[in-house]
CSV table of C-alpha atoms and ligand atoms in Angstrom, one decimal:
chain,number,residue,atom,x,y,z
O,18,MET,CA,7.4,11.4,-28.2
O,19,THR,CA,9.2,12.3,-25.0
O,20,HIS,CA,9.2,11.2,-21.4
O,21,PRO,CA,7.2,13.3,-19.0
O,22,ASN,CA,9.1,15.5,-16.5
O,23,ALA,CA,10.4,13.5,-13.6
O,24,PRO,CA,9.9,10.2,-15.5
O,25,HIS,CA,10.7,8.2,-12.4
O,26,LEU,CA,7.4,9.3,-10.9
O,27,TRP,CA,5.2,8.0,-13.7
O,28,PRO,CA,4.1,4.6,-14.8
O,29,ALA,CA,6.6,3.0,-17.1
O,30,ALA,CA,4.2,3.2,-20.1
O,31,THR,CA,3.8,7.0,-19.8
O,32,ALA,CA,4.9,9.3,-22.7
O,33,VAL,CA,4.3,12.8,-23.9
O,34,ILE,CA,3.2,13.1,-27.6
O,35,ASP,CA,2.5,16.6,-28.9
O,36,GLY,CA,2.2,17.9,-25.4
O,37,VAL,CA,-0.4,15.3,-24.4
O,38,LEU,CA,0.3,12.8,-21.7
O,39,HIS,CA,-0.2,9.2,-23.0
O,40,LEU,CA,-0.5,6.0,-21.0
O,41,GLY,CA,0.0,2.8,-22.8
O,42,GLY,CA,-0.2,4.6,-26.1
O,43,THR,CA,-3.6,6.2,-25.4
O,44,PRO,CA,-3.9,9.9,-24.8
O,45,VAL,CA,-5.2,10.8,-21.3
O,46,THR,CA,-7.5,13.3,-23.1
O,47,ALA,CA,-9.2,10.3,-24.7
O,48,LEU,CA,-9.3,8.3,-21.5
O,49,ALA,CA,-10.8,11.3,-19.7
O,50,GLU,CA,-13.4,11.6,-22.4
O,51,THR,CA,-14.4,8.0,-22.2
O,52,PHE,CA,-14.2,7.4,-18.5
O,53,GLY,CA,-14.7,10.9,-17.0
O,54,THR,CA,-12.7,12.8,-14.4
O,55,PRO,CA,-11.3,12.3,-11.9
O,56,SER,CA,-10.2,8.8,-12.7
O,57,TYR,CA,-7.4,6.7,-11.4
O,58,LEU,CA,-5.4,5.3,-14.4
O,59,LEU,CA,-3.6,2.0,-13.8
O,60,ASP,CA,-0.7,0.8,-16.0
O,61,VAL,CA,-1.3,-2.9,-15.9
O,62,PRO,CA,2.0,-4.1,-17.5
O,63,GLY,CA,3.9,-1.7,-15.2
O,64,LEU,CA,2.0,-3.1,-12.1
O,65,ARG,CA,2.9,-6.7,-13.1
O,66,ALA,CA,6.5,-5.8,-13.8
O,67,ARG,CA,6.8,-4.1,-10.3
O,68,ALA,CA,5.3,-7.2,-8.7
O,69,ALA,CA,7.7,-9.5,-10.5
O,70,HIS,CA,10.6,-7.2,-9.7
O,71,TYR,CA,9.9,-7.2,-6.0
O,72,ARG,CA,9.5,-11.0,-5.9
O,73,ALA,CA,12.7,-11.5,-7.8
O,74,ALA,CA,14.6,-9.0,-5.6
O,75,PHE,CA,13.7,-10.9,-2.4
O,76,GLU,CA,14.0,-14.4,-3.9
O,77,ASN,CA,17.5,-13.6,-5.3
O,78,ALA,CA,18.7,-11.9,-2.2
O,79,PHE,CA,17.6,-14.6,0.2
O,80,ALA,CA,18.3,-17.7,-1.9
O,81,PRO,CA,18.5,-20.6,-1.0
O,82,ALA,CA,16.0,-19.6,1.8
O,83,ASP,CA,12.4,-20.0,0.8
O,84,VAL,CA,10.7,-16.6,0.1
O,85,GLN,CA,7.1,-15.6,-0.3
O,86,VAL,CA,5.9,-12.1,-1.2
O,87,TYR,CA,2.5,-11.0,-0.2
O,88,TYR,CA,0.9,-8.0,-1.8
O,89,ALA,CA,-0.6,-5.8,1.0
O,90,GLY,CA,-4.1,-5.5,-0.3
O,91,LYS,CA,-5.0,-2.5,1.8
O,92,ALA,CA,-2.9,-0.3,-0.5
O,93,PHE,CA,-5.5,-1.0,-3.2
O,94,LEU,CA,-7.4,-4.2,-3.9
O,95,SER,CA,-9.8,-5.3,-6.6
O,96,THR,CA,-10.4,-8.7,-8.0
O,97,ALA,CA,-8.6,-7.9,-11.3
O,98,LEU,CA,-5.6,-6.5,-9.5
O,99,ALA,CA,-5.5,-9.5,-7.1
O,100,ARG,CA,-5.4,-11.8,-10.2
O,101,TRP,CA,-2.6,-9.8,-11.8
O,102,VAL,CA,-0.3,-9.8,-8.9
O,103,HIS,CA,-1.1,-13.4,-8.1
O,104,ALA,CA,-0.2,-14.3,-11.6
O,105,GLU,CA,3.2,-12.8,-10.9
O,106,GLY,CA,3.7,-15.1,-8.0
O,107,LEU,CA,2.6,-12.9,-5.1
O,108,ARG,CA,0.1,-13.9,-2.5
O,109,ILE,CA,-2.4,-11.5,-1.0
O,110,ASP,CA,-2.4,-10.0,2.5
O,111,THR,CA,-5.8,-8.8,3.8
O,112,ALA,CA,-6.8,-7.0,7.0
O,113,SER,CA,-10.6,-7.1,6.9
O,114,ALA,CA,-13.6,-9.2,5.9
O,115,GLY,CA,-13.9,-7.0,2.8
O,116,GLU,CA,-10.3,-7.4,1.7
O,117,LEU,CA,-10.5,-11.2,2.3
O,118,ALA,CA,-13.8,-11.4,0.4
O,119,THR,CA,-12.3,-9.5,-2.5
O,120,ALA,CA,-9.2,-11.8,-2.7
O,121,LEU,CA,-11.5,-14.9,-2.6
O,122,ALA,CA,-13.8,-13.4,-5.2
O,123,ALA,CA,-10.7,-13.1,-7.4
O,124,GLY,CA,-10.4,-16.8,-7.2
O,125,ILE,CA,-7.3,-16.8,-5.0
O,126,ASP,CA,-7.0,-19.9,-3.0
O,127,GLY,CA,-7.3,-19.4,0.8
O,128,SER,CA,-3.9,-20.9,1.3
O,129,ASP,CA,-2.4,-18.0,-0.7
O,130,ILE,CA,-4.1,-15.4,1.5
O,131,GLY,CA,-3.0,-13.9,4.9
O,132,LEU,CA,-5.2,-12.2,7.5
O,133,HIS,CA,-4.0,-9.3,9.6
O,134,GLY,CA,-5.7,-6.9,12.0
O,135,ASN,CA,-5.4,-5.6,15.5
O,136,ASN,CA,-9.1,-6.1,16.2
O,137,LYS,CA,-10.3,-9.0,14.0
O,138,SER,CA,-13.9,-9.8,14.7
O,139,PRO,CA,-15.0,-13.4,15.4
O,140,GLY,CA,-16.8,-13.3,12.1
O,141,GLU,CA,-13.6,-12.4,10.2
O,142,ILE,CA,-11.7,-15.2,12.0
O,143,ASP,CA,-14.5,-17.6,11.1
O,144,GLN,CA,-14.4,-16.5,7.4
O,145,ALA,CA,-10.6,-17.0,7.4
O,146,LEU,CA,-10.8,-20.4,8.9
O,147,ALA,CA,-13.7,-21.5,6.6
O,148,TYR,CA,-11.6,-20.6,3.5
O,149,GLY,CA,-8.4,-22.1,4.9
O,150,VAL,CA,-6.3,-18.9,4.8
O,151,GLY,CA,-2.6,-19.6,4.9
O,152,ARG,CA,-1.9,-17.5,8.0
O,153,ILE,CA,-3.7,-15.5,10.6
O,154,VAL,CA,-1.3,-13.0,12.2
O,155,ILE,CA,-2.0,-12.8,15.9
O,156,ASP,CA,-2.0,-9.2,17.2
O,157,SER,CA,-2.9,-9.6,20.9
O,158,LEU,CA,-3.1,-12.1,23.8
O,159,PRO,CA,-6.9,-12.5,23.9
O,160,GLU,CA,-6.8,-13.2,20.1
O,161,ILE,CA,-4.9,-16.4,20.8
O,162,GLU,CA,-7.8,-18.0,22.7
O,163,LEU,CA,-10.3,-16.6,20.3
O,164,VAL,CA,-8.6,-18.1,17.3
O,165,ALA,CA,-8.0,-21.4,19.1
O,166,GLN,CA,-11.7,-21.6,20.0
O,167,ARG,CA,-12.9,-20.8,16.5
O,168,ALA,CA,-10.4,-23.4,15.1
O,169,ALA,CA,-11.8,-26.0,17.4
O,170,ALA,CA,-15.4,-25.1,16.3
O,171,HIS,CA,-14.3,-25.5,12.6
O,172,GLY,CA,-12.4,-28.7,13.4
O,173,VAL,CA,-9.2,-27.3,11.9
O,174,ARG,CA,-5.7,-26.4,13.1
O,175,ALA,CA,-5.2,-22.6,12.5
O,176,PRO,CA,-1.9,-21.5,11.0
O,177,VAL,CA,-0.7,-18.5,12.9
O,178,MET,CA,2.1,-16.0,13.1
O,179,VAL,CA,2.8,-13.5,16.0
O,180,ARG,CA,3.1,-9.9,15.2
O,181,VAL,CA,6.0,-8.6,17.3
O,182,THR,CA,6.6,-5.0,18.3
O,183,THR,CA,10.4,-4.8,18.1
O,184,GLY,CA,10.8,-1.2,19.2
O,185,VAL,CA,12.2,-0.2,15.8
O,186,HIS,CA,10.7,3.0,14.6
O,187,ALA,CA,11.0,3.7,10.9
O,188,GLY,CA,9.1,5.4,8.1
O,189,GLY,CA,7.6,8.6,6.9
O,190,HIS,CA,5.2,9.7,9.5
O,191,ASP,CA,4.2,8.9,13.1
O,192,PHE,CA,0.9,7.5,12.0
O,193,ILE,CA,2.4,5.1,9.5
O,194,ALA,CA,5.4,4.1,11.7
O,195,THR,CA,4.1,1.0,13.5
O,196,ALA,CA,6.7,-0.8,15.6
O,197,HIS,CA,7.6,1.7,18.3
O,198,GLU,CA,6.0,0.8,21.6
O,199,ASP,CA,3.3,3.4,22.2
O,200,GLN,CA,0.8,2.3,19.5
O,201,LYS,CA,-1.8,-0.3,18.9
O,202,PHE,CA,-0.1,-3.0,16.9
O,203,GLY,CA,1.6,-6.1,17.9
O,204,LEU,CA,3.0,-7.8,21.0
O,205,SER,CA,6.0,-6.2,22.7
O,206,LEU,CA,9.3,-7.9,22.5
O,207,ALA,CA,10.9,-5.8,25.3
O,208,GLY,CA,7.8,-6.1,27.6
O,209,GLY,CA,7.7,-9.9,27.2
O,210,ALA,CA,4.2,-10.1,25.7
O,211,ALA,CA,5.6,-11.6,22.5
O,212,MET,CA,7.3,-14.5,24.4
O,213,THR,CA,4.1,-15.1,26.4
O,214,ALA,CA,2.1,-15.3,23.2
O,215,LEU,CA,4.5,-17.7,21.6
O,216,GLU,CA,4.5,-20.1,24.6
O,217,ARG,CA,0.7,-20.0,24.8
O,218,ILE,CA,0.4,-20.8,21.1
O,219,LEU,CA,2.8,-23.7,21.4
O,220,ALA,CA,0.7,-25.1,24.2
O,221,LEU,CA,-2.5,-25.0,22.2
O,222,PRO,CA,-3.1,-28.0,19.8
O,223,GLU,CA,-5.6,-26.0,17.8
O,224,LEU,CA,-2.9,-23.6,16.7
O,225,GLU,CA,0.1,-24.2,14.4
O,226,LEU,CA,2.9,-21.6,15.0
O,227,LEU,CA,4.3,-20.7,11.5
O,228,GLY,CA,6.5,-17.8,12.5
O,229,LEU,CA,7.2,-14.3,13.7
O,230,HIS,CA,6.0,-11.1,12.0
O,231,SER,CA,7.3,-7.5,12.1
O,232,HIS,CA,6.0,-4.5,10.1
O,233,ILE,CA,8.0,-1.4,11.2
O,234,GLY,CA,6.2,1.3,9.2
O,235,SER,CA,5.7,2.7,5.7
O,236,GLN,CA,7.5,4.8,3.1
O,237,ILE,CA,10.9,3.5,4.4
O,238,LEU,CA,13.9,4.1,2.1
O,239,ASP,CA,16.9,2.1,3.5
O,240,ALA,CA,17.7,-1.3,5.0
O,241,ASP,CA,18.7,-0.2,8.5
O,242,GLY,CA,15.3,-0.4,10.2
O,243,PHE,CA,14.4,-3.6,8.5
O,244,ALA,CA,17.7,-5.2,9.5
O,245,ALA,CA,17.3,-4.0,13.1
O,246,ALA,CA,13.8,-5.5,13.3
O,247,ALA,CA,15.0,-8.8,11.6
O,248,THR,CA,17.9,-9.1,14.1
O,249,ALA,CA,15.5,-8.6,17.0
O,250,LEU,CA,13.1,-11.3,15.6
O,251,LEU,CA,16.0,-13.7,15.1
O,252,GLY,CA,17.0,-13.2,18.7
O,253,LEU,CA,13.5,-13.9,19.9
O,254,ARG,CA,13.4,-17.0,17.7
O,255,ALA,CA,16.6,-18.3,19.3
O,256,ASP,CA,15.3,-17.5,22.8
O,257,LEU,CA,12.1,-19.4,22.1
O,258,ALA,CA,14.0,-22.4,20.8
O,259,GLU,CA,16.1,-22.4,23.9
O,260,ARG,CA,13.1,-22.3,26.2
O,261,THR,CA,10.8,-24.7,24.3
O,262,GLY,CA,12.9,-26.6,21.7
O,263,HIS,CA,10.7,-25.1,19.0
O,264,LEU,CA,12.6,-23.2,16.2
O,265,VAL,CA,10.0,-21.3,14.3
O,266,GLY,CA,10.3,-21.7,10.5
O,267,GLU,CA,9.5,-18.3,9.1
O,268,LEU,CA,10.1,-14.6,9.6
O,269,ASP,CA,7.7,-12.1,7.9
O,270,LEU,CA,9.4,-8.8,7.7
O,271,GLY,CA,6.4,-6.8,6.5
O,272,GLY,CA,6.1,-4.1,4.0
O,273,GLY,CA,6.9,-0.4,4.0
O,274,TYR,CA,9.1,0.0,1.0
O,275,GLY,CA,9.2,3.6,0.0
O,276,ILE,CA,8.4,5.2,-3.4
O,277,ALA,CA,9.1,8.6,-5.0
O,278,TYR,CA,6.2,11.1,-4.9
O,279,THR,CA,8.0,14.3,-5.9
O,280,PRO,CA,10.7,15.0,-8.5
O,281,HIS,CA,13.5,15.3,-5.9
O,282,GLU,CA,12.7,12.0,-4.1
O,283,SER,CA,13.8,8.6,-5.2
O,284,ALA,CA,12.3,5.2,-4.5
O,285,VAL,CA,13.9,2.6,-2.3
O,286,ASP,CA,16.4,0.4,-4.2
O,287,VAL,CA,14.7,-2.9,-3.3
O,288,VAL,CA,17.5,-5.0,-4.8
O,289,ALA,CA,20.1,-3.3,-2.7
O,290,VAL,CA,17.9,-3.2,0.4
O,291,ALA,CA,16.9,-6.9,0.1
O,292,ARG,CA,20.6,-7.8,-0.3
O,293,ALA,CA,21.7,-5.9,2.8
O,294,LEU,CA,18.8,-7.3,4.7
O,295,ALA,CA,19.6,-10.9,3.7
O,296,GLN,CA,23.2,-10.3,4.6
O,297,ALA,CA,22.2,-9.0,8.1
O,298,CYS,CA,20.0,-12.1,8.6
O,299,ARG,CA,22.7,-14.5,7.5
O,300,ALA,CA,25.2,-12.9,9.8
O,301,GLU,CA,22.8,-12.9,12.8
O,302,CYS,CA,21.8,-16.6,12.2
O,303,GLU,CA,25.5,-17.5,12.1
O,304,ARG,CA,26.2,-15.6,15.3
O,305,LEU,CA,23.2,-17.3,17.0
O,306,GLY,CA,24.1,-20.7,15.6
O,307,THR,CA,20.6,-21.2,14.2
O,308,ALA,CA,19.6,-22.2,10.6
O,309,MET,CA,18.2,-19.5,8.3
O,310,PRO,CA,14.4,-19.5,8.4
O,311,ALA,CA,12.0,-19.0,5.4
O,312,PHE,CA,11.1,-15.3,4.8
O,313,SER,CA,8.1,-13.4,3.7
O,314,PHE,CA,7.5,-9.8,2.8
O,315,GLU,CA,4.4,-7.6,2.4
O,316,PRO,CA,4.9,-4.7,0.1
O,317,GLY,CA,1.8,-2.7,-0.8
O,318,ARG,CA,2.6,0.9,-1.7
O,319,ALA,CA,5.7,0.0,-3.7
O,320,ILE,CA,3.8,-2.4,-6.0
O,321,VAL,CA,0.7,-0.3,-6.8
O,322,GLY,CA,1.7,3.3,-5.9
O,323,PRO,CA,3.8,4.2,-8.9
O,324,SER,CA,1.5,2.1,-11.2
O,325,MET,CA,-1.3,4.6,-11.1
O,326,MET,CA,-1.9,8.3,-11.7
O,327,THR,CA,-5.0,10.4,-11.1
O,328,VAL,CA,-6.3,12.6,-13.9
O,329,TYR,CA,-8.4,15.6,-12.9
O,330,ARG,CA,-10.1,18.3,-14.9
O,331,VAL,CA,-9.3,21.9,-13.9
O,332,GLY,CA,-12.1,24.2,-12.9
O,333,THR,CA,-11.6,27.5,-11.1
O,334,VAL,CA,-8.1,29.1,-11.3
O,335,LYS,CA,-7.4,31.9,-8.8
O,336,PRO,CA,-4.3,33.9,-8.1
O,337,VAL,CA,-3.8,34.6,-4.3
O,338,GLN,CA,-1.5,37.3,-3.0
O,339,LEU,CA,0.9,36.0,-0.3
O,340,PRO,CA,2.1,38.0,2.7
O,341,ASP,CA,5.6,38.4,1.2
O,342,GLY,CA,4.1,40.0,-1.9
O,343,ALA,CA,4.5,36.9,-4.1
O,344,SER,CA,1.5,35.2,-5.6
O,345,ARG,CA,0.3,31.6,-5.7
O,346,LEU,CA,-2.0,30.2,-8.3
O,347,TYR,CA,-4.8,28.1,-6.8
O,348,VAL,CA,-5.8,25.5,-9.4
O,349,SER,CA,-9.1,23.8,-8.4
O,350,VAL,CA,-9.8,20.3,-9.7
O,351,ASP,CA,-12.9,18.1,-9.8
O,352,GLY,CA,-11.8,15.8,-6.9
O,353,GLY,CA,-9.5,16.3,-3.9
O,354,MET,CA,-9.4,14.9,-0.4
O,355,SER,CA,-12.2,12.4,-1.2
O,356,ASP,CA,-10.0,10.6,-3.7
O,357,ASN,CA,-6.6,11.3,-2.0
O,358,ILE,CA,-6.7,12.0,1.7
O,359,ARG,CA,-3.0,11.6,2.2
O,360,PRO,CA,-2.0,15.3,1.9
O,361,ALA,CA,-4.7,16.2,4.5
O,362,LEU,CA,-4.0,13.2,6.7
O,363,TYR,CA,-0.2,13.2,6.8
O,364,GLY,CA,0.9,16.3,4.9
O,365,ALA,CA,1.9,14.0,2.0
O,366,ASN,CA,3.5,15.7,-1.0
O,367,TYR,CA,2.7,14.9,-4.6
O,368,HIS,CA,3.6,16.2,-8.1
O,369,ALA,CA,1.4,17.4,-10.9
O,370,GLU,CA,1.7,18.2,-14.6
O,371,LEU,CA,-0.5,19.8,-17.2
O,372,ALA,CA,-1.5,16.7,-19.2
O,373,SER,CA,-3.7,17.8,-22.1
O,374,ARG,CA,-1.7,20.3,-24.1
O,375,THR,CA,1.6,22.1,-24.6
O,376,SER,CA,2.0,25.5,-23.1
O,377,ALA,CA,4.7,28.1,-23.7
O,378,ALA,CA,3.6,30.2,-20.7
O,379,PRO,CA,6.2,30.6,-18.0
O,380,LEU,CA,5.8,28.3,-15.0
O,381,VAL,CA,4.3,29.9,-11.9
O,382,THR,CA,4.0,28.8,-8.2
O,383,ALA,CA,0.9,26.8,-8.0
O,384,ARG,CA,-1.2,24.7,-5.6
O,385,VAL,CA,-3.6,22.1,-6.8
O,386,VAL,CA,-6.6,22.0,-4.6
O,387,GLY,CA,-9.9,20.0,-4.6
O,388,LYS,CA,-13.5,20.9,-4.5
O,389,HIS,CA,-14.3,20.0,-0.9
O,390,CYS,CA,-15.4,22.4,1.9
O,391,GLU,CA,-12.1,22.4,3.8
O,392,SER,CA,-9.0,24.6,3.3
O,393,GLY,CA,-6.9,21.6,3.9
O,394,ASP,CA,-8.3,20.0,0.8
O,395,ILE,CA,-5.0,20.0,-1.0
O,396,VAL,CA,-4.0,17.7,-3.9
O,397,VAL,CA,-0.5,19.1,-4.5
O,398,ARG,CA,0.9,21.6,-2.1
O,399,ASP,CA,3.7,23.1,-4.2
O,400,VAL,CA,4.2,22.7,-7.9
O,401,ALA,CA,5.2,24.8,-10.8
O,402,LEU,CA,2.5,24.9,-13.5
O,403,PRO,CA,2.2,26.9,-16.7
O,404,GLY,CA,0.8,30.3,-15.9
O,405,ASP,CA,-2.0,30.0,-18.5
O,406,ILE,CA,-3.5,26.9,-17.0
O,407,ARG,CA,-7.3,27.2,-17.3
O,408,ALA,CA,-10.6,25.6,-16.9
O,409,GLY,CA,-11.0,22.5,-19.0
O,410,ASP,CA,-7.3,21.5,-18.9
O,411,LEU,CA,-6.4,18.1,-17.5
O,412,VAL,CA,-3.9,17.8,-14.7
O,413,ALA,CA,-2.3,14.4,-13.9
O,414,VAL,CA,-0.9,13.5,-10.5
O,415,PRO,CA,1.5,10.5,-10.5
O,416,ALA,CA,2.0,7.8,-7.8
O,417,THR,CA,-1.5,7.8,-6.5
O,418,GLY,CA,-2.1,4.1,-6.7
O,419,ALA,CA,-1.5,3.3,-3.0
O,420,TYR,CA,-3.8,4.5,-0.3
O,421,GLY,CA,-5.7,6.7,-2.8
O,422,ARG,CA,-8.8,4.8,-3.9
O,423,SER,CA,-8.5,2.5,-0.9
O,424,MET,CA,-8.8,5.5,1.5
O,425,ALA,CA,-11.3,7.3,-0.7
O,426,SER,CA,-14.5,8.7,0.9
O,427,GLN,CA,-17.8,10.2,-0.2
O,428,TYR,CA,-17.1,13.5,1.6
O,429,ASN,CA,-19.5,16.2,0.4
O,430,LEU,CA,-21.4,13.3,-1.2
O,431,ILE,CA,-19.1,13.3,-4.2
O,432,PRO,CA,-19.1,9.8,-5.8
O,433,ARG,CA,-15.8,8.1,-5.7
O,434,PRO,CA,-13.8,7.9,-9.0
O,435,GLY,CA,-13.4,4.7,-11.0
O,436,VAL,CA,-10.1,2.8,-11.6
O,437,VAL,CA,-9.3,2.4,-15.3
O,438,ALA,CA,-6.9,-0.4,-16.3
O,439,VAL,CA,-4.7,0.5,-19.3
O,440,GLY,CA,-2.5,-1.9,-21.3
O,441,ASP,CA,-4.4,-5.1,-20.7
O,442,GLY,CA,-6.5,-5.1,-23.9
O,443,PRO,CA,-8.8,-2.1,-24.4
O,444,ALA,CA,-8.8,0.3,-21.5
O,445,ARG,CA,-11.6,-0.5,-19.1
O,446,GLU,CA,-12.9,0.3,-15.7
O,447,ILE,CA,-11.9,-2.4,-13.1
O,448,VAL,CA,-13.7,-0.5,-10.4
O,449,ARG,CA,-16.6,1.5,-11.7
O,450,ARG,CA,-17.1,5.2,-10.9
O,451,GLU,CA,-19.8,5.7,-8.4
O,452,THR,CA,-23.0,7.5,-9.4
O,453,LEU,CA,-25.4,9.7,-7.6
O,454,GLN,CA,-27.8,6.7,-7.6
O,455,ASP,CA,-25.1,4.7,-5.8
O,456,LEU,CA,-25.1,7.3,-3.1
O,457,LEU,CA,-28.8,7.5,-2.8
O,458,ALA,CA,-29.2,3.7,-2.8
O,459,LEU,CA,-27.7,3.7,0.7
O,460,ASP,CA,-30.1,6.4,2.0
O,461,LEU,CA,-33.2,4.7,3.5
O,462,GLY,CA,-35.2,7.9,4.0
J,513,PLP,C1,0.3,-1.5,5.7
J,513,PLP,C2,1.0,-2.8,5.9
J,513,PLP,C3,1.8,-3.4,4.9
J,513,PLP,C4,2.1,-2.6,3.6
J,513,PLP,O1,2.8,-1.4,3.8
J,513,PLP,P1,3.3,-0.6,2.6
J,513,PLP,O2,3.9,0.6,3.2
J,513,PLP,O3,2.1,-0.3,1.7
J,513,PLP,O4,4.3,-1.5,1.9
J,513,PLP,C5,2.3,-4.6,5.1
J,513,PLP,N1,2.1,-5.3,6.2
J,513,PLP,C6,1.3,-4.8,7.2
J,513,PLP,C7,1.1,-5.6,8.4
J,513,PLP,C8,0.7,-3.6,7.1
J,513,PLP,O5,0.0,-3.1,8.1
């Protein structure tokens, strides 16, 4: 038994035995036989350990300040997963009626759920208020009146935070960096909209102002951007206190903690980042002469991303001559951009390994591609695979847990894969694979 190549990319419970990748002691060949391919395989103990590790990292770094960690459900949400992360002490962040309904169906109390969104419908706000969600994160000025009006209709006081655009730009790609000014999220600090929103909220008895929120992007690997955003929020908090006498009690510093996707990348060191961030917050509070607030965080990718891999079956294998005379082996698998849109959407890179057997064949330059009708349908752009890889082999791609199944589509009318939980009793599907009947059930003729 050995570790797979680049062990830091794989779920903790991954091992290679006689050339076959195993998860939680079960060969992926057997899992593929039972559950079909492609499938997302979830290492449940690994997921729970990551959730616990993130919670402890923030709690330890910020003690004695109160800390809550919300799992950002948009990375991947199912009722079983919500229960596992909740059992590790995380709350659940949602951004739609569907995510909220899933968290509630898991039995999570409304008070342990947050609701985000830049365009929440009145129905979503009603649903949140009816179930007593712990926080609604206000994302625009018109939403203030809307939430106040719906709260009055429900006869409740709505707990709200204000999402602030701090001008800090961080993260892996323009489309996932969310706090620079020219984008759709939040209320501008520099432009004054954030202060306007806070003063309006304080004037409305239907709203209870819990705090300030900032989410600066995704796939961030160091503390600098988080610290800059936190410093900006603490300054806004002090300004608001000076103008109104109200010192808000909580800062939510969002998610965005980066993970490793390819062998040469490494994940964020959350313990070190949390320490540096807490230190920056303490120093700024001291400078401003304000007490430390409570803090909350919203990691999504970092909790579920590395806890899952996707296993595919190889079909067509085709060598292609490149202009420079070299050759690339195109390895087609039975999924693709419908189960992982990230390479096509942001040029995201992944890693892959032959998972079902040993091979003594020399490694060749390969590209793993899907079965969809687009040349951008790439699973892994550049990877070295054994030159004898062939139809019927299994290929496993690590770190597919975040924004894989949750962004999956039925493009080409290919049913979406299931999610198989491993390591929590016998392996079982927690999200069932779609069937052709599922697709046809939506077609009303
Ligand atoms: C997407 C998102 C998160 C989670 O981001 P990750 O990169 O998955 O950690 C947290 N908070 C908000 C508001 C988000 O939009």
